[in-house]
């Protein structure tokens, strides 16, 4: 038995979206990126450029509409830093998986500051950018 080799080569694609504290409602997942129907997230990161400043805590998760923490949970929004997403091998084969979401949860006094951006790196499994011989 052999596995058929595929000469098609896929180049990774990146989608980026910026956000601020004013975009969120605490505890509510917000759809921020739409992926193609046959994408596989292979990396990315969530960057906090300006720390959120709720009185007690600010926690951020990244996932999709099926599982809002699929790619990362427990990100500390009160620290300006970059946090890598965790690829899961899930293919975006339904509408809920195609919508990448970010969920911010603040505790105590609402923030008056906080901003960042999300980068999602993915392969589109049905596409070949070129053929390698």
PDB file of C-alpha atoms in Angstrom:
ATOM      1  CA  UNK A   1       0.000   0.000   0.000  1.00  0.00           C
ATOM      2  CA  UNK A   2       1.298   3.477  -0.859  1.00  0.00           C
ATOM      3  CA  UNK A   3       0.137   6.982  -0.199  1.00  0.00           C
ATOM      4  CA  UNK A   4      -0.432   9.035  -3.336  1.00  0.00           C
ATOM      5  CA  UNK A   5       1.942  11.999  -3.429  1.00  0.00           C
ATOM      6  CA  UNK A   6       0.465  15.414  -4.177  1.00  0.00           C
ATOM      7  CA  UNK A   7       2.638  17.744  -6.272  1.00  0.00           C
ATOM      8  CA  UNK A   8       0.520  20.760  -5.310  1.00  0.00           C
ATOM      9  CA  UNK A   9       2.117  23.257  -2.924  1.00  0.00           C
ATOM     10  CA  UNK A  10       0.039  25.532  -0.703  1.00  0.00           C
ATOM     11  CA  UNK A  11       1.416  28.840   0.520  1.00  0.00           C
ATOM     12  CA  UNK A  12       0.231  29.913   3.974  1.00  0.00           C
ATOM     13  CA  UNK A  13      -2.183  32.847   4.132  1.00  0.00           C
ATOM     14  CA  UNK A  14      -2.509  35.354   6.965  1.00  0.00           C
ATOM     15  CA  UNK A  15      -5.501  37.345   8.118  1.00  0.00           C
ATOM     16  CA  UNK A  16      -5.075  40.191  10.609  1.00  0.00           C
ATOM     17  CA  UNK A  17      -7.596  42.184  12.591  1.00  0.00           C
ATOM     18  CA  UNK A  18      -7.110  44.984  15.123  1.00  0.00           C
ATOM     19  CA  UNK A  19      -9.351  45.575  18.165  1.00  0.00           C
ATOM     20  CA  UNK A  20      -9.791  47.820  21.192  1.00  0.00           C
ATOM     21  CA  UNK A  21     -11.552  47.431  24.536  1.00  0.00           C
ATOM     22  CA  UNK A  22     -14.541  49.330  23.108  1.00  0.00           C
ATOM     23  CA  UNK A  23     -15.237  46.528  20.587  1.00  0.00           C
ATOM     24  CA  UNK A  24     -16.127  43.938  23.246  1.00  0.00           C
ATOM     25  CA  UNK A  25     -18.909  43.026  25.648  1.00  0.00           C
ATOM     26  CA  UNK A  26     -17.532  41.022  28.553  1.00  0.00           C
ATOM     27  CA  UNK A  27     -18.028  37.267  28.147  1.00  0.00           C
ATOM     28  CA  UNK A  28     -19.362  37.493  24.586  1.00  0.00           C
ATOM     29  CA  UNK A  29     -17.449  35.904  21.701  1.00  0.00           C
ATOM     30  CA  UNK A  30     -17.057  38.333  18.797  1.00  0.00           C
ATOM     31  CA  UNK A  31     -16.555  36.990  15.249  1.00  0.00           C
ATOM     32  CA  UNK A  32     -13.511  38.826  13.878  1.00  0.00           C
ATOM     33  CA  UNK A  33     -12.198  36.772  10.923  1.00  0.00           C
ATOM     34  CA  UNK A  34     -13.880  34.621   8.264  1.00  0.00           C
ATOM     35  CA  UNK A  35     -11.819  31.734   6.882  1.00  0.00           C
ATOM     36  CA  UNK A  36     -12.436  29.768   3.673  1.00  0.00           C
ATOM     37  CA  UNK A  37     -14.417  26.540   3.924  1.00  0.00           C
ATOM     38  CA  UNK A  38     -11.406  24.236   3.735  1.00  0.00           C
ATOM     39  CA  UNK A  39      -8.830  26.069   5.842  1.00  0.00           C
ATOM     40  CA  UNK A  40      -6.632  24.651   8.566  1.00  0.00           C
ATOM     41  CA  UNK A  41      -5.225  27.111  11.101  1.00  0.00           C
ATOM     42  CA  UNK A  42      -1.506  26.357  11.376  1.00  0.00           C
ATOM     43  CA  UNK A  43      -0.436  29.253  13.597  1.00  0.00           C
ATOM     44  CA  UNK A  44      -0.812  32.859  14.505  1.00  0.00           C
ATOM     45  CA  UNK A  45      -0.773  35.032  17.579  1.00  0.00           C
ATOM     46  CA  UNK A  46      -2.796  37.452  19.650  1.00  0.00           C
ATOM     47  CA  UNK A  47      -0.873  40.607  20.453  1.00  0.00           C
ATOM     48  CA  UNK A  48      -1.850  42.952  23.270  1.00  0.00           C
ATOM     49  CA  UNK A  49      -0.368  46.305  22.228  1.00  0.00           C
ATOM     50  CA  UNK A  50      -1.963  48.336  25.051  1.00  0.00           C
ATOM     51  CA  UNK A  51      -2.808  46.481  28.254  1.00  0.00           C
ATOM     52  CA  UNK A  52      -6.466  46.299  29.275  1.00  0.00           C
ATOM     53  CA  UNK A  53      -7.067  47.871  32.690  1.00  0.00           C
ATOM     54  CA  UNK A  54     -10.190  46.404  34.276  1.00  0.00           C
ATOM     55  CA  UNK A  55      -9.902  46.623  38.063  1.00  0.00           C
ATOM     56  CA  UNK A  56      -9.428  42.875  38.695  1.00  0.00           C
ATOM     57  CA  UNK A  57      -8.639  40.970  35.482  1.00  0.00           C
ATOM     58  CA  UNK A  58      -8.967  40.846  31.704  1.00  0.00           C
ATOM     59  CA  UNK A  59      -8.864  37.411  30.072  1.00  0.00           C
ATOM     60  CA  UNK A  60      -9.015  36.703  26.342  1.00  0.00           C
ATOM     61  CA  UNK A  61      -9.717  33.503  24.404  1.00  0.00           C
ATOM     62  CA  UNK A  62      -9.444  32.774  20.680  1.00  0.00           C
ATOM     63  CA  UNK A  63     -11.443  30.088  18.925  1.00  0.00           C
ATOM     64  CA  UNK A  64     -14.341  29.695  16.571  1.00  0.00           C
ATOM     65  CA  UNK A  65     -18.125  29.745  16.841  1.00  0.00           C
ATOM     66  CA  UNK A  66     -18.134  26.010  17.608  1.00  0.00           C
ATOM     67  CA  UNK A  67     -15.509  26.209  20.387  1.00  0.00           C
ATOM     68  CA  UNK A  68     -14.635  29.743  21.487  1.00  0.00           C
ATOM     69  CA  UNK A  69     -11.336  28.634  23.023  1.00  0.00           C
ATOM     70  CA  UNK A  70     -10.204  26.230  20.273  1.00  0.00           C
ATOM     71  CA  UNK A  71      -6.926  28.057  19.535  1.00  0.00           C
ATOM     72  CA  UNK A  72      -6.036  29.579  22.932  1.00  0.00           C
ATOM     73  CA  UNK A  73      -7.602  30.346  26.292  1.00  0.00           C
ATOM     74  CA  UNK A  74      -6.491  32.212  29.394  1.00  0.00           C
ATOM     75  CA  UNK A  75      -4.576  35.015  27.668  1.00  0.00           C
ATOM     76  CA  UNK A  76      -3.806  37.773  30.181  1.00  0.00           C
ATOM     77  CA  UNK A  77      -5.094  40.992  28.638  1.00  0.00           C
ATOM     78  CA  UNK A  78      -3.462  43.091  31.355  1.00  0.00           C
ATOM     79  CA  UNK A  79       0.019  42.433  29.971  1.00  0.00           C
ATOM     80  CA  UNK A  80       1.278  43.863  26.695  1.00  0.00           C
ATOM     81  CA  UNK A  81       2.637  40.728  25.020  1.00  0.00           C
ATOM     82  CA  UNK A  82       2.293  38.324  22.122  1.00  0.00           C
ATOM     83  CA  UNK A  83       0.693  34.916  22.730  1.00  0.00           C
ATOM     84  CA  UNK A  84       0.946  32.134  20.140  1.00  0.00           C
ATOM     85  CA  UNK A  85      -2.192  30.345  19.004  1.00  0.00           C
ATOM     86  CA  UNK A  86      -2.234  26.553  19.252  1.00  0.00           C
ATOM     87  CA  UNK A  87      -3.022  24.778  15.959  1.00  0.00           C
ATOM     88  CA  UNK A  88      -5.548  21.978  16.415  1.00  0.00           C
ATOM     89  CA  UNK A  89      -5.675  20.293  12.998  1.00  0.00           C
ATOM     90  CA  UNK A  90      -9.369  21.120  12.664  1.00  0.00           C
ATOM     91  CA  UNK A  91     -10.542  21.842   9.105  1.00  0.00           C
ATOM     92  CA  UNK A  92     -13.058  24.667   8.727  1.00  0.00           C
ATOM     93  CA  UNK A  93     -15.665  22.429   7.096  1.00  0.00           C
ATOM     94  CA  UNK A  94     -18.765  24.111   8.531  1.00  0.00           C
ATOM     95  CA  UNK A  95     -19.988  27.675   9.005  1.00  0.00           C
ATOM     96  CA  UNK A  96     -19.250  27.758  12.744  1.00  0.00           C
ATOM     97  CA  UNK A  97     -15.631  26.672  12.296  1.00  0.00           C
ATOM     98  CA  UNK A  98     -15.025  29.279   9.574  1.00  0.00           C
ATOM     99  CA  UNK A  99     -15.668  32.196  11.947  1.00  0.00           C
ATOM    100  CA  UNK A 100     -12.698  32.948  14.192  1.00  0.00           C
ATOM    101  CA  UNK A 101     -13.825  34.572  17.425  1.00  0.00           C
ATOM    102  CA  UNK A 102     -12.192  36.530  20.227  1.00  0.00           C
ATOM    103  CA  UNK A 103     -13.801  36.620  23.658  1.00  0.00           C
ATOM    104  CA  UNK A 104     -12.772  39.146  26.296  1.00  0.00           C
ATOM    105  CA  UNK A 105     -13.885  38.739  29.892  1.00  0.00           C
ATOM    106  CA  UNK A 106     -13.289  41.604  32.286  1.00  0.00           C
ATOM    107  CA  UNK A 107     -13.815  41.433  36.044  1.00  0.00           C
ATOM    108  CA  UNK A 108     -14.854  44.430  38.179  1.00  0.00           C
ATOM    109  CA  UNK A 109     -14.581  47.974  36.802  1.00  0.00           C
ATOM    110  CA  UNK A 110     -14.730  48.145  32.985  1.00  0.00           C
ATOM    111  CA  UNK A 111     -11.485  49.040  31.204  1.00  0.00           C
ATOM    112  CA  UNK A 112     -10.706  52.496  29.872  1.00  0.00           C
ATOM    113  CA  UNK A 113      -7.774  51.207  27.812  1.00  0.00           C
ATOM    114  CA  UNK A 114      -6.808  48.102  25.902  1.00  0.00           C
ATOM    115  CA  UNK A 115      -5.930  47.336  22.293  1.00  0.00           C
ATOM    116  CA  UNK A 116      -4.310  44.663  20.208  1.00  0.00           C
ATOM    117  CA  UNK A 117      -4.490  42.594  17.081  1.00  0.00           C
ATOM    118  CA  UNK A 118      -4.954  38.991  16.027  1.00  0.00           C
ATOM    119  CA  UNK A 119      -2.969  37.246  13.285  1.00  0.00           C
ATOM    120  CA  UNK A 120      -4.285  33.915  11.985  1.00  0.00           C
ATOM    121  CA  UNK A 121      -2.067  31.815   9.687  1.00  0.00           C
ATOM    122  CA  UNK A 122      -3.825  29.103   7.684  1.00  0.00           C
ATOM    123  CA  UNK A 123      -3.550  26.758   4.720  1.00  0.00           C
ATOM    124  CA  UNK A 124      -6.382  26.307   2.284  1.00  0.00           C
ATOM    125  CA  UNK A 125      -6.322  22.541   1.802  1.00  0.00           C
ATOM    126  CA  UNK A 126      -7.981  22.431  -1.641  1.00  0.00           C
ATOM    127  CA  UNK A 127      -5.735  25.052  -3.221  1.00  0.00           C
ATOM    128  CA  UNK A 128      -2.397  24.573  -4.927  1.00  0.00           C
ATOM    129  CA  UNK A 129      -0.401  27.754  -5.514  1.00  0.00           C
ATOM    130  CA  UNK A 130       2.039  25.915  -7.748  1.00  0.00           C
ATOM    131  CA  UNK A 131       3.135  22.407  -8.735  1.00  0.00           C
ATOM    132  CA  UNK A 132       6.419  21.018  -7.487  1.00  0.00           C
ATOM    133  CA  UNK A 133       8.084  18.426  -9.706  1.00  0.00           C
TER     134      UNK A 133
END
